[in-house]
Coordinates of C-alpha atoms in Angstrom, one line a residue:
M11 CA 74.3 67.4 -25.8
S12 CA 76.3 64.1 -26.1
D13 CA 76.5 61.5 -23.4
I14 CA 78.3 63.2 -20.5
A15 CA 79.1 60.0 -18.6
S16 CA 82.8 60.3 -19.3
L17 CA 82.9 63.8 -17.9
F18 CA 81.8 62.4 -14.5
E19 CA 84.1 59.4 -14.2
P20 CA 86.6 59.5 -11.3
M21 CA 90.4 59.5 -12.0
T22 CA 93.4 58.7 -9.9
I23 CA 96.7 60.5 -10.3
R24 CA 99.4 59.4 -7.9
G25 CA 97.8 59.6 -4.4
M26 CA 94.9 61.8 -5.5
T27 CA 91.5 60.5 -6.8
V28 CA 89.3 63.2 -8.3
P29 CA 85.5 62.5 -8.5
N30 CA 85.2 63.7 -12.1
R31 CA 87.0 65.3 -15.0
I32 CA 85.9 68.9 -14.5
V33 CA 88.7 71.2 -13.4
M34 CA 88.2 74.8 -12.2
A35 CA 90.8 76.7 -14.1
P36 CA 92.9 79.3 -12.1
M37 CA 91.5 82.8 -12.4
T38 CA 93.0 85.9 -10.9
R39 CA 90.4 88.0 -9.0
S40 CA 92.5 90.2 -6.7
F41 CA 90.1 89.6 -3.8
S42 CA 92.8 89.0 -1.1
P43 CA 93.9 92.3 0.5
D44 CA 97.5 92.3 1.6
G45 CA 97.9 89.0 -0.2
I46 CA 95.8 87.1 2.5
P47 CA 92.9 84.9 1.4
G48 CA 90.0 85.5 3.7
E49 CA 86.8 83.6 4.6
D50 CA 85.2 84.9 1.4
V51 CA 87.9 83.1 -0.6
A52 CA 87.4 79.9 1.3
A53 CA 83.6 80.1 0.6
Y54 CA 84.2 80.8 -3.1
Y55 CA 86.1 77.5 -3.5
Q56 CA 83.8 75.5 -1.2
R57 CA 80.7 76.5 -3.1
R58 CA 82.1 75.2 -6.4
G59 CA 83.3 72.1 -4.7
E60 CA 79.8 71.5 -3.5
A61 CA 78.5 71.9 -7.0
D62 CA 80.3 69.0 -8.8
V63 CA 83.6 70.5 -9.7
G64 CA 86.1 67.6 -9.4
L65 CA 89.4 69.5 -9.1
L66 CA 89.8 73.2 -8.0
I67 CA 93.0 74.9 -9.1
T68 CA 93.3 78.1 -7.2
E69 CA 93.8 81.5 -8.6
G70 CA 97.5 82.2 -9.1
T71 CA 99.2 82.6 -5.7
T72 CA 102.7 84.1 -5.7
V73 CA 105.9 82.5 -4.5
G74 CA 108.4 84.0 -2.1
R75 CA 110.3 86.4 -4.3
G76 CA 110.0 90.1 -3.8
G77 CA 109.1 90.7 -7.5
A78 CA 106.8 87.8 -7.8
S79 CA 103.6 89.8 -7.6
N80 CA 102.4 93.0 -9.3
D81 CA 99.2 93.4 -7.2
P82 CA 99.0 93.5 -3.4
R83 CA 95.5 92.1 -3.6
V84 CA 96.6 88.9 -5.3
P85 CA 97.1 86.1 -2.7
N86 CA 100.6 85.0 -1.9
F87 CA 101.9 81.6 -0.8
H88 CA 104.8 82.4 1.5
A89 CA 103.8 84.7 4.4
E90 CA 102.4 83.3 7.7
Q91 CA 99.0 85.0 7.6
A92 CA 98.5 84.1 3.9
L93 CA 99.4 80.4 4.6
K94 CA 96.9 80.4 7.5
G95 CA 94.3 81.7 5.1
W96 CA 95.1 79.0 2.6
S97 CA 94.8 76.4 5.4
N98 CA 91.2 77.6 5.9
V99 CA 90.6 77.3 2.1
V100 CA 91.8 73.7 2.2
E101 CA 89.6 72.9 5.3
A102 CA 86.5 74.4 3.6
T103 CA 87.1 72.6 0.3
H104 CA 87.6 69.3 2.0
K105 CA 84.1 69.5 3.3
T106 CA 83.1 68.8 -0.3
P107 CA 84.0 65.9 -2.6
A108 CA 86.4 68.1 -4.6
K109 CA 90.2 68.1 -4.5
I110 CA 92.2 71.3 -4.5
G111 CA 95.7 72.5 -5.5
P112 CA 97.3 75.9 -5.5
Q113 CA 98.7 77.4 -8.6
L114 CA 102.2 78.6 -7.8
W115 CA 102.9 81.8 -9.7
H116 CA 105.6 84.3 -10.4
V117 CA 104.8 87.1 -12.9
G118 CA 108.4 87.8 -14.0
M119 CA 108.8 90.7 -16.3
M120 CA 105.1 91.2 -16.6
R121 CA 105.5 93.2 -13.4
Q122 CA 106.2 96.9 -13.8
P123 CA 109.0 98.1 -11.6
G124 CA 107.7 99.8 -8.4
T125 CA 104.5 97.9 -8.3
G126 CA 103.1 95.1 -6.1
P127 CA 103.4 94.4 -2.4
E128 CA 107.2 94.9 -2.5
P129 CA 107.6 97.9 -4.9
D130 CA 111.4 98.2 -4.3
A131 CA 112.1 94.6 -5.4
N132 CA 113.6 93.8 -8.8
S133 CA 111.4 92.1 -11.4
D134 CA 112.9 88.6 -11.9
S135 CA 113.6 87.4 -15.4
P136 CA 115.8 85.0 -17.2
S137 CA 118.0 87.6 -18.9
G138 CA 116.8 91.0 -17.9
R139 CA 115.2 91.5 -21.3
S140 CA 111.8 92.7 -22.2
H141 CA 109.5 90.8 -24.6
T142 CA 110.9 92.9 -27.4
G143 CA 114.4 91.7 -26.6
S144 CA 115.6 95.0 -25.1
Q145 CA 118.0 94.8 -22.2
V146 CA 116.3 96.6 -19.4
Q147 CA 118.1 95.3 -16.3
P148 CA 121.1 93.0 -15.5
E149 CA 120.9 89.3 -16.2
P150 CA 120.4 87.3 -13.0
T151 CA 123.3 85.3 -11.7
E152 CA 123.0 81.5 -11.5
S153 CA 122.7 81.9 -7.7
E154 CA 119.7 84.2 -8.2
V155 CA 118.1 81.8 -10.6
A156 CA 118.6 79.0 -8.0
D157 CA 116.7 81.2 -5.5
M158 CA 113.9 81.5 -8.0
V159 CA 113.7 77.7 -8.3
M160 CA 113.6 77.3 -4.6
A161 CA 110.8 79.9 -4.2
Y162 CA 108.5 77.5 -6.1
A163 CA 109.8 74.5 -4.3
N164 CA 109.3 76.0 -0.8
A165 CA 105.7 77.0 -1.8
A166 CA 105.1 73.4 -2.9
G167 CA 106.4 72.1 0.4
D168 CA 104.0 74.5 2.2
A169 CA 101.1 73.3 0.1
A170 CA 101.8 69.7 1.1
R171 CA 102.1 70.7 4.8
L172 CA 98.7 72.5 4.6
G173 CA 97.0 69.5 3.2
F174 CA 96.5 70.5 -0.4
D175 CA 95.9 67.5 -2.8
C176 CA 98.2 68.6 -5.6
V177 CA 100.1 71.6 -6.8
E178 CA 100.1 73.4 -10.2
I179 CA 103.2 75.2 -11.4
H180 CA 102.3 78.2 -13.7
G181 CA 104.6 78.0 -16.7
A182 CA 102.3 79.7 -19.2
H183 CA 101.2 83.0 -20.7
G184 CA 104.4 85.0 -20.7
Y185 CA 105.1 84.8 -16.9
L186 CA 108.5 83.9 -15.4
I187 CA 108.8 80.2 -16.3
D188 CA 107.4 80.9 -19.7
E189 CA 110.0 83.7 -20.1
F190 CA 112.7 81.1 -19.6
F191 CA 111.1 79.0 -22.4
W192 CA 111.0 82.0 -24.8
G193 CA 114.1 82.7 -26.9
V194 CA 113.3 86.4 -27.2
M195 CA 113.6 86.8 -23.4
N196 CA 116.0 84.0 -22.5
T197 CA 119.4 84.8 -24.1
R198 CA 121.5 83.2 -21.4
S199 CA 124.7 81.4 -22.3
D200 CA 124.8 79.1 -19.2
R201 CA 122.9 75.9 -18.6
Y202 CA 119.6 77.7 -18.5
G203 CA 119.9 79.1 -22.0
G204 CA 120.4 77.8 -25.5
G205 CA 117.9 75.8 -27.6
L206 CA 114.4 75.1 -26.6
V207 CA 115.3 72.0 -24.6
E208 CA 118.0 73.8 -22.7
R209 CA 115.6 76.7 -22.0
A210 CA 113.2 74.2 -20.4
K211 CA 115.8 73.3 -17.8
F212 CA 114.7 76.0 -15.4
A213 CA 111.2 74.5 -15.3
G214 CA 112.6 71.1 -15.0
E215 CA 114.6 72.1 -11.9
V216 CA 111.4 73.7 -10.5
I217 CA 109.5 70.4 -10.9
A218 CA 112.3 68.3 -9.5
E219 CA 112.7 70.5 -6.4
C220 CA 109.0 70.6 -5.9
R221 CA 108.9 66.8 -6.0
A222 CA 111.6 66.7 -3.4
Q223 CA 109.5 68.9 -1.1
V224 CA 106.1 67.3 -1.7
G225 CA 107.1 63.6 -1.7
A226 CA 106.1 60.7 -3.8
D227 CA 102.3 60.8 -3.5
M228 CA 101.3 64.3 -4.3
P229 CA 100.6 65.1 -8.0
I230 CA 102.5 68.0 -9.7
I231 CA 100.7 69.7 -12.6
L232 CA 102.5 72.0 -15.1
R233 CA 100.4 74.6 -16.9
W234 CA 102.1 75.8 -20.1
S235 CA 101.2 77.5 -23.4
Q236 CA 102.6 78.3 -26.8
W237 CA 101.0 81.7 -26.8
K238 CA 102.1 84.7 -24.7
Q239 CA 100.1 87.7 -23.5
Q240 CA 102.9 89.7 -25.1
D241 CA 102.6 87.9 -28.4
F242 CA 99.5 85.8 -29.2
S243 CA 101.3 84.3 -32.3
A244 CA 104.4 83.1 -30.4
R245 CA 105.2 79.4 -30.7
L246 CA 107.8 77.4 -28.7
A247 CA 107.6 74.1 -30.5
E248 CA 107.0 74.4 -34.3
T249 CA 106.7 70.6 -34.8
P250 CA 105.6 67.6 -32.9
A251 CA 109.2 66.4 -32.7
Q252 CA 110.3 69.7 -31.1
L253 CA 107.3 69.4 -28.7
E254 CA 108.3 65.8 -27.7
A255 CA 111.8 66.8 -26.9
F256 CA 110.6 69.9 -24.9
L257 CA 108.1 67.9 -22.9
K258 CA 110.6 65.2 -22.1
V259 CA 112.4 67.6 -19.8
F260 CA 109.3 67.8 -17.6
V261 CA 108.5 64.1 -17.7
D262 CA 112.1 63.3 -16.6
A263 CA 111.8 65.8 -13.8
G264 CA 108.7 64.1 -12.4
V265 CA 105.7 66.0 -13.6
D266 CA 102.4 64.1 -13.5
V267 CA 99.9 66.2 -15.5
L268 CA 100.3 68.6 -18.4
H269 CA 97.8 71.5 -18.4
A270 CA 97.9 72.7 -22.0
S271 CA 96.5 76.3 -22.3
Q272 CA 95.1 77.4 -25.7
R273 CA 93.1 80.6 -26.3
R274 CA 90.5 78.4 -28.1
W275 CA 90.7 74.7 -26.9
W276 CA 89.1 73.3 -30.1
E277 CA 91.9 74.5 -32.5
A278 CA 94.2 71.9 -33.9
E279 CA 97.8 72.5 -32.7
Y280 CA 99.5 71.1 -35.8
P281 CA 96.9 71.1 -38.6
E282 CA 99.6 70.6 -41.2
V283 CA 100.2 67.2 -39.6
D284 CA 96.7 65.9 -38.8
G285 CA 94.3 68.4 -40.3
E286 CA 92.0 71.2 -39.1
Q287 CA 90.2 68.7 -36.8
G288 CA 93.4 67.2 -35.5
L289 CA 94.7 67.0 -31.9
N290 CA 94.7 70.1 -29.8
L291 CA 97.7 71.0 -27.6
A292 CA 96.5 68.8 -24.7
G293 CA 96.0 66.0 -27.2
W294 CA 99.5 66.2 -28.4
C295 CA 100.9 66.4 -24.9
K296 CA 99.2 63.2 -24.0
K297 CA 100.1 61.4 -27.2
L298 CA 103.8 62.3 -27.0
T299 CA 104.3 61.7 -23.3
G300 CA 101.7 59.2 -22.2
L301 CA 100.9 61.5 -19.2
P302 CA 97.4 62.7 -18.4
S303 CA 96.5 66.1 -19.9
I304 CA 94.1 68.9 -19.2
T305 CA 92.6 71.0 -22.0
V306 CA 91.6 74.6 -21.4
G307 CA 90.7 77.6 -23.4
S308 CA 87.2 79.1 -23.7
V309 CA 85.4 75.9 -22.8
G310 CA 81.6 76.6 -22.8
L311 CA 82.0 80.0 -24.4
S312 CA 82.3 81.4 -27.9
S313 CA 85.2 83.8 -27.5
D314 CA 88.6 83.7 -25.7
F315 CA 89.4 85.3 -22.4
I316 CA 91.3 88.3 -23.8
G317 CA 88.6 89.1 -26.3
S318 CA 85.8 88.9 -23.7
F319 CA 87.4 91.5 -21.5
Q320 CA 87.8 93.7 -24.5
G321 CA 84.1 93.7 -25.2
E322 CA 83.8 90.8 -27.6
A323 CA 80.6 88.9 -27.2
S324 CA 81.1 85.6 -25.4
K325 CA 78.0 83.4 -25.8
T326 CA 77.4 80.2 -24.0
Q327 CA 78.3 77.2 -26.1
P328 CA 77.6 73.5 -25.9
I329 CA 80.4 71.4 -24.6
S330 CA 79.4 68.3 -26.5
L331 CA 82.5 68.4 -28.7
A332 CA 84.8 68.6 -25.7
V333 CA 83.0 65.7 -24.0
E334 CA 83.3 63.6 -27.2
R335 CA 87.0 64.2 -27.4
L336 CA 87.4 63.5 -23.7
A337 CA 85.5 60.2 -24.2
R338 CA 87.8 59.0 -27.0
G339 CA 90.9 59.7 -24.9
E340 CA 92.4 62.8 -26.6
F341 CA 92.8 64.4 -23.2
D342 CA 91.8 63.4 -19.6
M343 CA 90.3 66.5 -18.0
I344 CA 88.6 69.7 -19.1
A345 CA 89.3 73.0 -17.3
V346 CA 86.6 75.6 -17.2
G347 CA 87.4 79.2 -16.4
R348 CA 85.0 82.1 -16.9
A349 CA 81.8 79.9 -17.0
L350 CA 82.6 78.7 -13.5
L351 CA 83.8 82.1 -12.3
Q352 CA 80.4 83.6 -13.3
D353 CA 78.2 80.6 -12.3
P354 CA 79.3 78.4 -9.3
D355 CA 76.7 75.9 -10.3
W356 CA 77.9 75.5 -13.9
A357 CA 79.1 71.9 -13.4
Q358 CA 76.0 70.8 -11.6
K359 CA 73.8 72.3 -14.3
I360 CA 75.8 70.3 -16.9
K361 CA 75.4 67.1 -14.9
E362 CA 71.7 67.6 -14.5
G363 CA 71.1 68.7 -18.1
R364 CA 70.0 72.2 -17.1
H365 CA 71.5 73.7 -20.2
D366 CA 68.8 76.4 -20.6
E367 CA 70.0 77.9 -17.3
L368 CA 73.6 78.5 -18.6
A369 CA 74.3 82.2 -19.1
D370 CA 76.4 84.2 -21.5
W371 CA 79.6 85.7 -20.0
D372 CA 79.1 89.1 -18.6
S373 CA 82.5 90.8 -17.7
A374 CA 80.6 93.7 -16.2
S375 CA 79.6 91.4 -13.3
L376 CA 83.1 90.6 -12.3
A377 CA 83.2 92.9 -9.4
K378 CA 80.4 91.1 -7.6
L379 CA 81.6 87.5 -8.3
Y380 CA 82.0 85.3 -5.3

């Protein structure tokens, strides 16, 4: 294991100082009946905050649109009782050194009609198209799109009011915001459609409206990805030049951190430019914008998230390479998902050099995770 000092250096982003560079990645667990996070959810985050995780990003929590959720056990971020539950989560986490932010989420067309806590609601989308391009419902009006934007913004405002330290906007993995990015699903002819930069406008408006609600001191994080659950090979930006123009929309809108999701964090994003050991997606985000970036994708494990739940072996792996690349400034923070989901003391074990206590991922244990 390489020198881990850089992993445990504090970092300040706007009005938030995190004690180290370890981020708990958002992970859906469906442990919130009726969309309300209970005392067990508060304890879940508090325990990881007590064990040297610097920044906790909550599991995806859905914004106030009827079709935002496909699971009534996924927490929401708009109903009174749910917000009260999240207030308890903040209070519990702030008993630890960790900072915490909610991940604001809308599943978009990943929701099957008739599912979720509001089964009669429509499934929101940019154009009413499926991931294959089939027209399956009417294209939303500009007014309806504006309501989608404000659902995120209102949730961000609630997060600030409840005392969260930051907010993360989920713009990755084939969900609603990512569907606006994707030309297959976004065929609009108005200001939200067109080329890649134009298709980024919806997310830009979400960021700007969130900034208006949270004020000047609260960091806004955008999580995004090239890949989609619907198509692992999908790519939004084929070249660094395209990526730079795309990211500029979010920079101009007021985003603070880019959380760049890859299935395998160590893979070079543009190997044709800088080789097989070149910058990963988070590295390119930082290089092209100057903003802090978070890398994520199978950190500490040998296989990706999808593969592990399909039975692929996922062995514990050293994080020395990730720490080396962090130390040389390729990215600024490292997000850890399954390893922290399974073992709340993972970060503490890394800090104390207890590597022999790290366990392989066991998806069969998911039902009892806390």
